[in-house]
Amino acid sequence: MIVLGIETSCDETAAAVVACDGDGPAVIRANLIQSQLSEHAPYGGVVPEIAARAHLAYADSLVRRALAEAEVSPDDLDGVAAATGPGLIGGLIVGSMIAKALAWAAGKPFLAINHLEAHALTARLTDFVPFPYLLLLISGGHTQLLVCAGVGNYRQLGTTLDDAAGEAFDKAAKLIGLGYPGGPAIERAAASGVPGRFPLPRALPRPLKGRNGCDFSFSGLKTALRRAVEQAGALGPASVADLAAEIELAICEALADRTANAIECFRQQHPEGTSLVAAGGVAANTRLRRTLAALAEGAGLRFVAPPAALCTDNGAMIAWAGIERLRLGLTDGLDAPARPRWPLDPHGIGSPRLARDLTAAAR
Ligand code: KG4
Ligand code: ZN
């Protein structure tokens, strides 16, 4: 089975070809990414209109190059997959229209992929993780704990009450004068810093730590940091490094605390489950991976996090999700819509902030 995957939901244009022989291991035959960082950097975040135009400019040639590198033609494909949500609508339309056109012209099935499901299933591409597993999905727009019981079968145990973990990294980086995206910038700066060394008026909070449940909150951390930075005035490189280390530690501890509660739930509900999986851009963070690995080991679970390049947005995860769905005959019509909002667990409670944003946008 050979599937082309196209990812255009945010600020990375990506195209990949993944091949899989029956139930055997999958091979990533091509995995190309065109980052739009330089286009968005002057604005300190992703500008949706710029993203949509950049996807339009890059996607076509990226798809051609991915097919050439994988040494396949559209006729050799078994399916064409594209992320059709959730994400920025302009980019989603660009990627899904290219995929639909290719699928139609080559007479192949189209696969409308949920970007979050693609993150969720990546550990099965890289490490053959069997269902059910506990997933900590941490990206720029989402922070969720989910039980993954099968393809298309996800149950949310917890979500963020305000910011996503990646958003917390991005906003904190901005507050201490580091660039976008903030996660990698904070990780780099933290490497030469020491948590606890910067004299904070009050330690950064670990929101909801010690409370029941599996929800997250990061806005208190951001507010405490803003106050501390305002009081401190100009920050030299050593202070930035120490603050970055403090922020990284606080976010990791907050994530680990909530994940520990989720492990308890997961083990009660699924004693047969063996793995804790981390996915999404924030799962690229080395300190977090170490923290979660220790947590999983203490609970007798295997910890799996895909290589960093497959944690952040990429085309291989879309192609792989396409293979998983194609195997089950879950193909889509060419009328499949692009969906800015598309929760993995429709019964889960979405982020209240997102709900507020959507209500405000509707007004
Ligand atoms: O999954 P992703 O690439 O895109 C979304 O679907 O959102 O995640 C992007 C997020 C950004 O907020 C970025 O700051 C964060 O992942 N991130 C990291 C690291 N690399 C990316 N956060 C912490 N440490 C990292 N090394
Ligand atoms: Zn993502």
mmCIF file of C-alpha atoms in Angstrom, residues 28-336:
data_model
loop_
_atom_site.group_PDB
_atom_site.id
_atom_site.type_symbol
_atom_site.label_atom_id
_atom_site.label_comp_id
_atom_site.label_asym_id
_atom_site.label_seq_id
_atom_site.Cartn_x
_atom_site.Cartn_y
_atom_site.Cartn_z
ATOM 1 C CA ILE A 28 8.761 6.596 4.660
ATOM 2 C CA ARG A 29 9.820 6.906 1.017
ATOM 3 C CA ALA A 30 9.776 10.730 0.993
ATOM 4 C CA ASN A 31 8.995 13.321 3.673
ATOM 5 C CA LEU A 32 9.410 16.944 2.572
ATOM 6 C CA ILE A 33 8.647 20.096 4.530
ATOM 7 C CA GLN A 34 8.698 23.702 3.437
ATOM 8 C CA SER A 35 8.625 25.864 6.537
ATOM 9 C CA GLN A 36 7.048 29.318 6.356
ATOM 10 C CA LEU A 37 8.863 30.572 9.448
ATOM 11 C CA SER A 38 10.570 33.498 7.747
ATOM 12 C CA GLU A 39 7.235 34.711 6.314
ATOM 13 C CA HIS A 40 5.528 34.761 9.733
ATOM 14 C CA ALA A 41 8.483 35.677 11.974
ATOM 15 C CA PRO A 42 8.106 39.486 11.596
ATOM 16 C CA TYR A 43 4.560 39.182 13.050
ATOM 17 C CA GLY A 44 5.538 36.997 16.049
ATOM 18 C CA GLY A 45 3.007 34.297 15.141
ATOM 19 C CA VAL A 46 1.174 32.650 12.252
ATOM 20 C CA VAL A 47 -0.810 35.017 9.993
ATOM 21 C CA PRO A 48 -3.604 32.909 8.398
ATOM 22 C CA GLU A 49 -3.754 34.830 5.088
ATOM 23 C CA ILE A 50 0.015 34.672 4.616
ATOM 24 C CA ALA A 51 -0.062 30.941 5.452
ATOM 25 C CA ALA A 52 -2.772 30.218 2.859
ATOM 26 C CA ARG A 53 -0.885 32.071 0.111
ATOM 27 C CA ALA A 54 2.402 30.391 1.026
ATOM 28 C CA HIS A 55 0.779 26.913 0.901
ATOM 29 C CA LEU A 56 -0.548 27.775 -2.546
ATOM 30 C CA ALA A 57 2.928 28.822 -3.671
ATOM 31 C CA TYR A 58 4.753 25.750 -2.255
ATOM 32 C CA ALA A 59 2.383 22.767 -2.222
ATOM 33 C CA ASP A 60 2.325 21.872 -5.921
ATOM 34 C CA SER A 61 6.081 21.585 -6.374
ATOM 35 C CA LEU A 62 6.509 19.904 -2.982
ATOM 36 C CA VAL A 63 4.058 17.155 -4.027
ATOM 37 C CA ARG A 64 5.891 16.670 -7.341
ATOM 38 C CA ARG A 65 9.235 16.447 -5.525
ATOM 39 C CA ALA A 66 7.875 13.970 -2.945
ATOM 40 C CA LEU A 67 6.549 11.686 -5.703
ATOM 41 C CA ALA A 68 9.867 11.948 -7.593
ATOM 42 C CA GLU A 69 11.933 11.197 -4.469
ATOM 43 C CA ALA A 70 9.724 8.188 -3.666
ATOM 44 C CA GLU A 71 10.052 7.103 -7.311
ATOM 45 C CA VAL A 72 6.302 6.716 -7.764
ATOM 46 C CA SER A 73 3.769 8.229 -10.146
ATOM 47 C CA PRO A 74 0.167 9.035 -9.181
ATOM 48 C CA ASP A 75 -0.810 5.762 -10.891
ATOM 49 C CA ASP A 76 1.287 3.784 -8.376
ATOM 50 C CA LEU A 77 -0.560 5.269 -5.386
ATOM 51 C CA ASP A 78 -3.305 3.414 -3.505
ATOM 52 C CA GLY A 79 -4.690 6.627 -2.054
ATOM 53 C CA VAL A 80 -4.184 10.358 -1.654
ATOM 54 C CA ALA A 81 -4.524 11.775 1.873
ATOM 55 C CA ALA A 82 -4.734 15.375 3.050
ATOM 56 C CA ALA A 83 -5.280 17.007 6.422
ATOM 57 C CA THR A 84 -8.785 18.475 6.148
ATOM 58 C CA GLY A 85 -8.943 19.781 9.722
ATOM 59 C CA PRO A 86 -8.683 21.088 12.337
ATOM 60 C CA GLY A 87 -6.617 24.134 11.403
ATOM 61 C CA LEU A 88 -6.551 27.333 9.400
ATOM 62 C CA ILE A 89 -9.254 27.134 6.744
ATOM 63 C CA GLY A 90 -7.282 28.725 3.875
ATOM 64 C CA GLY A 91 -4.410 26.255 4.143
ATOM 65 C CA LEU A 92 -6.746 23.283 4.641
ATOM 66 C CA ILE A 93 -8.582 24.172 1.424
ATOM 67 C CA VAL A 94 -5.320 24.466 -0.548
ATOM 68 C CA GLY A 95 -4.003 21.056 0.595
ATOM 69 C CA SER A 96 -7.273 19.186 0.283
ATOM 70 C CA MET A 97 -8.054 20.601 -3.190
ATOM 71 C CA ILE A 98 -4.641 19.491 -4.502
ATOM 72 C CA ALA A 99 -5.153 16.027 -2.982
ATOM 73 C CA LYS A 100 -8.685 15.730 -4.347
ATOM 74 C CA ALA A 101 -7.593 16.818 -7.846
ATOM 75 C CA LEU A 102 -4.773 14.272 -7.854
ATOM 76 C CA ALA A 103 -7.028 11.505 -6.525
ATOM 77 C CA TRP A 104 -9.692 12.277 -9.127
ATOM 78 C CA ALA A 105 -7.238 12.505 -12.041
ATOM 79 C CA ALA A 106 -5.505 9.239 -11.091
ATOM 80 C CA GLY A 107 -8.760 7.463 -10.164
ATOM 81 C CA LYS A 108 -7.548 6.774 -6.593
ATOM 82 C CA PRO A 109 -9.404 7.036 -3.253
ATOM 83 C CA PHE A 110 -9.239 10.330 -1.346
ATOM 84 C CA LEU A 111 -8.640 10.233 2.411
ATOM 85 C CA ALA A 112 -9.757 13.214 4.534
ATOM 86 C CA ILE A 113 -7.461 13.117 7.546
ATOM 87 C CA ASN A 114 -7.981 14.678 10.960
ATOM 88 C CA HIS A 115 -4.632 16.353 11.740
ATOM 89 C CA LEU A 116 -4.956 15.381 15.421
ATOM 90 C CA GLU A 117 -5.627 11.756 14.501
ATOM 91 C CA ALA A 118 -2.472 11.828 12.376
ATOM 92 C CA HIS A 119 -0.446 13.002 15.411
ATOM 93 C CA ALA A 120 -2.209 10.341 17.513
ATOM 94 C CA LEU A 121 -1.376 7.466 15.137
ATOM 95 C CA THR A 122 2.281 8.404 14.448
ATOM 96 C CA ALA A 123 3.545 6.155 17.285
ATOM 97 C CA ARG A 124 2.070 3.201 15.376
ATOM 98 C CA LEU A 125 4.104 4.154 12.296
ATOM 99 C CA THR A 126 7.347 4.484 14.261
ATOM 100 C CA ASP A 127 6.908 1.944 17.103
ATOM 101 C CA PHE A 128 3.960 -0.369 16.239
ATOM 102 C CA VAL A 129 2.137 0.635 19.448
ATOM 103 C CA PRO A 130 -0.968 -1.591 19.848
ATOM 104 C CA PHE A 131 -4.390 -0.209 20.852
ATOM 105 C CA PRO A 132 -5.436 0.768 23.469
ATOM 106 C CA TYR A 133 -2.857 3.358 24.553
ATOM 107 C CA LEU A 134 -2.865 6.551 26.567
ATOM 108 C CA LEU A 135 -1.968 9.620 24.508
ATOM 109 C CA LEU A 136 -0.730 13.018 25.634
ATOM 110 C CA LEU A 137 -1.361 15.173 22.567
ATOM 111 C CA ILE A 138 0.483 18.464 22.938
ATOM 112 C CA SER A 139 0.740 20.933 20.084
ATOM 113 C CA GLY A 140 0.436 24.640 19.372
ATOM 114 C CA GLY A 141 -3.367 24.530 19.375
ATOM 115 C CA HIS A 142 -4.257 21.452 21.455
ATOM 116 C CA THR A 143 -3.439 19.864 24.791
ATOM 117 C CA GLN A 144 -5.373 16.698 25.483
ATOM 118 C CA LEU A 145 -5.157 13.371 27.261
ATOM 119 C CA LEU A 146 -6.930 10.694 25.237
ATOM 120 C CA VAL A 147 -7.461 6.968 25.331
ATOM 121 C CA CYS A 148 -6.789 5.710 21.786
ATOM 122 C CA ALA A 149 -8.833 2.528 21.509
ATOM 123 C CA GLY A 150 -8.720 2.114 17.723
ATOM 124 C CA VAL A 151 -8.621 4.082 14.462
ATOM 125 C CA GLY A 152 -11.395 6.676 14.798
ATOM 126 C CA ASN A 153 -12.026 5.632 18.419
ATOM 127 C CA TYR A 154 -10.713 8.249 20.871
ATOM 128 C CA ARG A 155 -11.968 9.167 24.325
ATOM 129 C CA GLN A 156 -10.882 12.412 25.899
ATOM 130 C CA LEU A 157 -9.858 12.252 29.569
ATOM 131 C CA GLY A 158 -8.805 15.885 29.832
ATOM 132 C CA THR A 159 -8.119 19.059 27.897
ATOM 133 C CA THR A 160 -6.855 22.564 28.532
ATOM 134 C CA LEU A 161 -9.085 25.105 30.216
ATOM 135 C CA ASP A 162 -7.244 27.990 28.536
ATOM 136 C CA ASP A 163 -3.962 27.927 26.555
ATOM 137 C CA ALA A 164 -2.449 24.899 24.834
ATOM 138 C CA ALA A 165 1.000 23.737 26.032
ATOM 139 C CA GLY A 166 2.666 24.901 22.791
ATOM 140 C CA GLU A 167 0.894 28.246 23.116
ATOM 141 C CA ALA A 168 2.257 28.525 26.682
ATOM 142 C CA PHE A 169 5.800 27.969 25.348
ATOM 143 C CA ASP A 170 5.223 30.464 22.509
ATOM 144 C CA LYS A 171 3.782 33.203 24.764
ATOM 145 C CA ALA A 172 6.428 32.695 27.464
ATOM 146 C CA ALA A 173 9.183 32.929 24.837
ATOM 147 C CA LYS A 174 7.760 36.224 23.598
ATOM 148 C CA LEU A 175 7.676 37.581 27.185
ATOM 149 C CA ILE A 176 11.396 36.888 27.691
ATOM 150 C CA GLY A 177 12.370 38.203 24.262
ATOM 151 C CA LEU A 178 12.847 34.902 22.389
ATOM 152 C CA GLY A 179 11.567 34.308 18.855
ATOM 153 C CA TYR A 180 8.730 32.248 17.359
ATOM 154 C CA PRO A 181 8.144 29.312 17.597
ATOM 155 C CA GLY A 182 8.803 29.593 21.312
ATOM 156 C CA GLY A 183 9.145 25.892 22.232
ATOM 157 C CA PRO A 184 12.393 25.220 20.375
ATOM 158 C CA ALA A 185 13.710 28.696 21.340
ATOM 159 C CA ILE A 186 13.042 28.031 25.040
ATOM 160 C CA GLU A 187 14.580 24.560 24.834
ATOM 161 C CA ARG A 188 17.757 25.985 23.242
ATOM 162 C CA ALA A 189 18.041 28.834 25.775
ATOM 163 C CA ALA A 190 17.241 26.530 28.727
ATOM 164 C CA ALA A 191 20.228 24.329 27.856
ATOM 165 C CA SER A 192 22.584 26.912 29.412
ATOM 166 C CA GLY A 193 20.221 27.994 32.230
ATOM 167 C CA VAL A 194 19.465 26.663 35.707
ATOM 168 C CA PRO A 195 15.890 26.442 37.014
ATOM 169 C CA GLY A 196 15.486 28.301 40.311
ATOM 170 C CA ARG A 197 18.511 30.587 39.811
ATOM 171 C CA PHE A 198 16.629 33.652 38.522
ATOM 172 C CA PRO A 199 15.287 35.546 41.565
ATOM 173 C CA LEU A 200 11.520 35.403 40.974
ATOM 174 C CA PRO A 201 9.208 37.276 43.396
ATOM 175 C CA ARG A 202 7.166 34.035 43.494
ATOM 176 C CA ALA A 203 7.905 30.624 41.966
ATOM 177 C CA LEU A 204 6.091 30.058 38.659
ATOM 178 C CA PRO A 205 2.866 28.153 39.403
ATOM 179 C CA ARG A 206 2.230 24.586 38.222
ATOM 180 C CA PRO A 207 -1.475 25.163 37.460
ATOM 181 C CA LEU A 208 -3.932 22.556 38.820
ATOM 182 C CA LYS A 209 -1.040 20.506 40.276
ATOM 183 C CA GLY A 210 -2.267 18.049 42.891
ATOM 184 C CA ARG A 211 -5.924 18.482 41.937
ATOM 185 C CA ASN A 212 -8.125 15.639 40.746
ATOM 186 C CA GLY A 213 -8.877 15.176 37.068
ATOM 187 C CA CYS A 214 -6.872 15.390 33.882
ATOM 188 C CA ASP A 215 -7.492 18.969 32.685
ATOM 189 C CA PHE A 216 -4.731 21.510 32.132
ATOM 190 C CA SER A 217 -4.372 25.249 32.593
ATOM 191 C CA PHE A 218 -1.450 27.467 31.603
ATOM 192 C CA SER A 219 -2.739 31.029 31.795
ATOM 193 C CA GLY A 220 -1.686 31.506 35.470
ATOM 194 C CA LEU A 221 1.852 30.595 34.565
ATOM 195 C CA LYS A 222 1.895 33.201 31.797
ATOM 196 C CA THR A 223 0.504 35.923 34.107
ATOM 197 C CA ALA A 224 3.065 35.153 36.858
ATOM 198 C CA LEU A 225 5.851 35.281 34.280
ATOM 199 C CA ARG A 226 4.637 38.590 32.857
ATOM 200 C CA ARG A 227 4.642 40.155 36.348
ATOM 201 C CA ALA A 228 8.130 38.833 37.109
ATOM 202 C CA VAL A 229 9.519 40.128 33.804
ATOM 203 C CA GLU A 230 7.919 43.565 34.297
ATOM 204 C CA GLN A 231 9.522 43.813 37.740
ATOM 205 C CA ALA A 232 12.922 42.586 36.552
ATOM 206 C CA GLY A 233 13.305 45.155 33.746
ATOM 207 C CA ALA A 234 15.968 44.475 31.064
ATOM 208 C CA LEU A 235 17.080 40.816 30.913
ATOM 209 C CA GLY A 236 20.642 39.802 30.034
ATOM 210 C CA PRO A 237 21.373 36.503 28.190
ATOM 211 C CA ALA A 238 22.137 34.611 31.436
ATOM 212 C CA SER A 239 18.800 35.685 32.969
ATOM 213 C CA VAL A 240 16.952 34.723 29.779
ATOM 214 C CA ALA A 241 18.587 31.273 29.931
ATOM 215 C CA ASP A 242 17.665 30.811 33.632
ATOM 216 C CA LEU A 243 14.088 31.962 33.015
ATOM 217 C CA ALA A 244 13.801 29.653 29.984
ATOM 218 C CA ALA A 245 14.928 26.736 32.186
ATOM 219 C CA GLU A 246 12.368 27.737 34.843
ATOM 220 C CA ILE A 247 9.553 27.960 32.271
ATOM 221 C CA GLU A 248 10.466 24.632 30.683
ATOM 222 C CA LEU A 249 10.511 22.946 34.098
ATOM 223 C CA ALA A 250 7.165 24.478 35.146
ATOM 224 C CA ILE A 251 5.397 23.402 31.935
ATOM 225 C CA CYS A 252 6.919 19.888 32.092
ATOM 226 C CA GLU A 253 5.873 19.446 35.730
ATOM 227 C CA ALA A 254 2.345 20.699 35.031
ATOM 228 C CA LEU A 255 2.006 18.273 32.097
ATOM 229 C CA ALA A 256 3.449 15.354 34.081
ATOM 230 C CA ASP A 257 1.131 15.948 37.060
ATOM 231 C CA ARG A 258 -2.012 15.756 34.923
ATOM 232 C CA THR A 259 -0.646 12.790 32.960
ATOM 233 C CA ALA A 260 -0.080 10.910 36.236
ATOM 234 C CA ASN A 261 -3.814 11.216 36.993
ATOM 235 C CA ALA A 262 -4.665 10.052 33.477
ATOM 236 C CA ILE A 263 -2.429 6.985 33.889
ATOM 237 C CA GLU A 264 -4.501 6.010 36.958
ATOM 238 C CA CYS A 265 -7.759 6.292 34.940
ATOM 239 C CA PHE A 266 -6.275 4.463 31.962
ATOM 240 C CA ARG A 267 -5.019 1.548 34.070
ATOM 241 C CA GLN A 268 -8.380 1.137 35.760
ATOM 242 C CA GLN A 269 -10.321 1.267 32.498
ATOM 243 C CA HIS A 270 -7.811 -0.591 30.308
ATOM 244 C CA PRO A 271 -5.659 -2.944 32.398
ATOM 245 C CA GLU A 272 -4.554 -4.552 29.109
ATOM 246 C CA GLY A 273 -3.031 -1.244 27.848
ATOM 247 C CA THR A 274 0.763 -1.140 27.800
ATOM 248 C CA SER A 275 1.879 2.269 26.530
ATOM 249 C CA LEU A 276 1.962 5.987 27.227
ATOM 250 C CA VAL A 277 2.447 7.915 23.972
ATOM 251 C CA ALA A 278 3.364 11.582 23.524
ATOM 252 C CA ALA A 279 2.646 13.324 20.223
ATOM 253 C CA GLY A 280 2.453 16.825 18.729
ATOM 254 C CA GLY A 281 5.118 19.533 18.479
ATOM 255 C CA VAL A 282 5.710 19.941 22.235
ATOM 256 C CA ALA A 283 6.551 16.219 22.470
ATOM 257 C CA ALA A 284 9.809 17.130 20.688
ATOM 258 C CA ASN A 285 11.021 18.662 23.989
ATOM 259 C CA THR A 286 13.840 16.609 25.503
ATOM 260 C CA ARG A 287 13.196 17.508 29.154
ATOM 261 C CA LEU A 288 9.535 16.594 28.743
ATOM 262 C CA ARG A 289 10.396 13.283 27.091
ATOM 263 C CA ARG A 290 12.706 12.437 30.017
ATOM 264 C CA THR A 291 10.029 13.426 32.543
ATOM 265 C CA LEU A 292 7.304 11.378 30.851
ATOM 266 C CA ALA A 293 9.615 8.381 30.371
ATOM 267 C CA ALA A 294 10.283 8.329 34.127
ATOM 268 C CA LEU A 295 6.570 8.675 34.880
ATOM 269 C CA ALA A 296 5.679 5.795 32.546
ATOM 270 C CA GLU A 297 8.431 3.584 33.933
ATOM 271 C CA GLY A 298 7.174 4.165 37.478
ATOM 272 C CA ALA A 299 3.707 3.050 36.349
ATOM 273 C CA GLY A 300 4.974 -0.009 34.478
ATOM 274 C CA LEU A 301 4.079 1.425 31.072
ATOM 275 C CA ARG A 302 6.229 1.665 27.956
ATOM 276 C CA PHE A 303 6.853 5.291 26.930
ATOM 277 C CA VAL A 304 6.822 6.081 23.225
ATOM 278 C CA ALA A 305 7.435 9.433 21.550
ATOM 279 C CA PRO A 306 8.161 9.592 17.816
ATOM 280 C CA PRO A 307 11.445 11.196 16.688
ATOM 281 C CA ALA A 308 11.250 14.996 17.004
ATOM 282 C CA ALA A 309 10.799 15.527 13.247
ATOM 283 C CA LEU A 310 7.693 13.310 13.330
ATOM 284 C CA CYS A 311 6.299 15.062 16.450
ATOM 285 C CA THR A 312 6.091 18.470 14.781
ATOM 286 C CA ASP A 313 3.799 18.814 11.759
ATOM 287 C CA ASN A 314 4.810 16.650 8.790
ATOM 288 C CA GLY A 315 3.382 14.870 5.762
ATOM 289 C CA ALA A 316 4.391 11.318 6.780
ATOM 290 C CA MET A 317 1.877 11.315 9.647
ATOM 291 C CA ILE A 318 -0.904 12.271 7.197
ATOM 292 C CA ALA A 319 0.119 9.528 4.737
ATOM 293 C CA TRP A 320 0.310 6.987 7.589
ATOM 294 C CA ALA A 321 -3.132 7.940 8.933
ATOM 295 C CA GLY A 322 -4.284 7.482 5.325
ATOM 296 C CA ILE A 323 -2.864 3.947 5.282
ATOM 297 C CA GLU A 324 -4.517 3.119 8.632
ATOM 298 C CA ARG A 325 -7.882 4.312 7.317
ATOM 299 C CA LEU A 326 -7.502 2.772 3.856
ATOM 300 C CA ARG A 327 -6.805 -0.639 5.443
ATOM 301 C CA LEU A 328 -10.214 -0.375 7.117
ATOM 302 C CA GLY A 329 -11.916 0.837 3.933
ATOM 303 C CA LEU A 330 -12.534 4.279 5.451
ATOM 304 C CA THR A 331 -12.241 6.410 2.298
ATOM 305 C CA ASP A 332 -13.898 9.794 1.693
ATOM 306 C CA GLY A 333 -15.829 11.469 -1.115
ATOM 307 C CA LEU A 334 -14.464 14.454 -3.032
ATOM 308 C CA ASP A 335 -17.123 16.518 -1.260
ATOM 309 C CA ALA A 336 -15.400 16.024 2.139
#
